[in-house]
Amino acid sequence: MIKKEYTKTGRSCRVTFELPPGSAERSVSVVGDFNDWNEEATPLKRRRDGSFSITISAKPGRRYHFRYLIDGHRWENDPAADGYAPNPFGTEDSVIEI
């Protein structure tokens, strides 16, 4: 799930990334151009129900490419992304439009 909440001024958007229970055994990070593809910069927090979630701030008027890094070794896209785009590794990135 991806949820977007724009501020009243429209200068920022709070984006929540959430994966359901059972998506990972240990850890999930959202990795994308909004954090310079840093695998450790944006870890999702495990909730009591076993789901993973994090909310970040992003600038409106942009397209952001991202993927989830699950358990430190498996890359996944988000089925709720606004779209997908090819990446240099021969796969696709999730795309979110803010």
Tab-separated table of C-alpha atoms in Angstrom:
chain	number	residue	atom	x	y	z
A	1	MET	CA	0.000	0.000	0.000
A	2	ILE	CA	1.109	3.529	-0.755
A	3	LYS	CA	-0.653	6.492	0.818
A	4	LYS	CA	-0.011	10.124	-0.139
A	5	GLU	CA	-0.952	13.076	2.078
A	6	TYR	CA	-0.158	16.583	0.819
A	7	THR	CA	0.443	19.448	3.227
A	8	LYS	CA	-1.994	22.362	3.145
A	9	THR	CA	0.592	24.506	1.372
A	10	GLY	CA	1.259	21.778	-1.208
A	11	ARG	CA	5.014	22.115	-0.742
A	12	SER	CA	5.472	18.655	0.706
A	13	CYS	CA	3.819	15.262	0.617
A	14	ARG	CA	3.919	12.597	3.300
A	15	VAL	CA	4.196	9.213	1.620
A	16	THR	CA	3.507	6.050	3.591
A	17	PHE	CA	4.884	2.768	2.292
A	18	GLU	CA	3.369	-0.359	3.826
A	19	LEU	CA	3.831	-4.072	3.205
A	20	PRO	CA	1.437	-6.680	4.637
A	21	PRO	CA	2.292	-9.327	7.247
A	22	GLY	CA	4.346	-12.184	5.830
A	23	SER	CA	6.179	-9.970	3.321
A	24	ALA	CA	9.517	-10.442	5.078
A	25	GLU	CA	11.072	-12.528	7.803
A	26	ARG	CA	13.374	-9.874	9.270
A	27	SER	CA	13.601	-6.535	7.504
A	28	VAL	CA	12.359	-4.285	4.713
A	29	SER	CA	13.907	-1.072	3.397
A	30	VAL	CA	12.488	1.247	0.774
A	31	VAL	CA	15.327	2.257	-1.522
A	32	GLY	CA	15.057	4.852	-4.268
A	33	ASP	CA	16.209	8.074	-5.799
A	34	PHE	CA	14.656	10.001	-2.874
A	35	ASN	CA	17.379	8.534	-0.608
A	36	ASP	CA	20.147	8.181	-3.234
A	37	TRP	CA	19.510	4.419	-3.414
A	38	ASN	CA	20.959	3.980	0.073
A	39	GLU	CA	19.945	0.501	1.255
A	40	GLU	CA	20.184	1.459	4.936
A	41	ALA	CA	18.663	4.956	4.886
A	42	THR	CA	14.954	4.114	5.058
A	43	PRO	CA	14.107	0.902	6.923
A	44	LEU	CA	10.444	0.137	7.435
A	45	LYS	CA	9.328	-0.548	10.999
A	46	ARG	CA	7.707	-3.865	11.844
A	47	ARG	CA	4.276	-3.429	13.419
A	48	ARG	CA	2.684	-5.716	15.974
A	49	ASP	CA	0.555	-7.368	13.287
A	50	GLY	CA	3.701	-8.279	11.296
A	51	SER	CA	3.278	-5.621	8.612
A	52	PHE	CA	6.045	-3.140	7.784
A	53	SER	CA	5.554	0.620	7.404
A	54	ILE	CA	7.331	3.956	7.106
A	55	THR	CA	6.324	7.516	6.218
A	56	ILE	CA	8.702	9.863	4.410
A	57	SER	CA	8.443	13.445	3.140
A	58	ALA	CA	8.788	14.069	-0.583
A	59	LYS	CA	8.660	17.117	-2.835
A	60	PRO	CA	5.603	17.329	-5.110
A	61	GLY	CA	5.901	17.594	-8.878
A	62	ARG	CA	8.348	14.706	-9.242
A	63	ARG	CA	8.465	11.060	-10.227
A	64	TYR	CA	10.416	8.893	-7.806
A	65	HIS	CA	11.835	5.457	-8.667
A	66	PHE	CA	12.074	2.951	-5.826
A	67	ARG	CA	12.139	-0.727	-4.833
A	68	TYR	CA	11.878	-2.676	-1.598
A	69	LEU	CA	14.901	-4.566	-0.287
A	70	ILE	CA	13.521	-7.494	1.670
A	71	ASP	CA	15.621	-9.362	4.244
A	72	GLY	CA	18.785	-7.775	2.834
A	73	HIS	CA	18.842	-9.739	-0.425
A	74	ARG	CA	15.526	-9.789	-2.309
A	75	TRP	CA	14.373	-6.823	-4.426
A	76	GLU	CA	10.634	-6.348	-4.967
A	77	ASN	CA	8.385	-3.781	-6.580
A	78	ASP	CA	5.207	-2.391	-5.069
A	79	PRO	CA	1.976	-3.553	-6.753
A	80	ALA	CA	0.378	-0.255	-5.658
A	81	ALA	CA	2.979	1.882	-7.494
A	82	ASP	CA	1.765	4.494	-9.969
A	83	GLY	CA	3.817	2.732	-12.642
A	84	TYR	CA	7.043	0.942	-13.467
A	85	ALA	CA	10.169	1.942	-15.399
A	86	PRO	CA	13.144	-0.042	-16.703
A	87	ASN	CA	16.366	0.200	-14.707
A	88	PRO	CA	20.015	-0.408	-15.717
A	89	PHE	CA	19.962	-3.890	-14.150
A	90	GLY	CA	17.487	-5.357	-16.649
A	91	THR	CA	14.506	-5.248	-14.310
A	92	GLU	CA	12.005	-2.543	-13.442
A	93	ASP	CA	11.670	-0.016	-10.652
A	94	SER	CA	8.410	1.010	-9.050
A	95	VAL	CA	7.480	4.620	-9.805
A	96	ILE	CA	5.466	6.980	-7.633
A	97	GLU	CA	4.277	10.373	-8.846
A	98	ILE	CA	3.996	13.056	-6.191
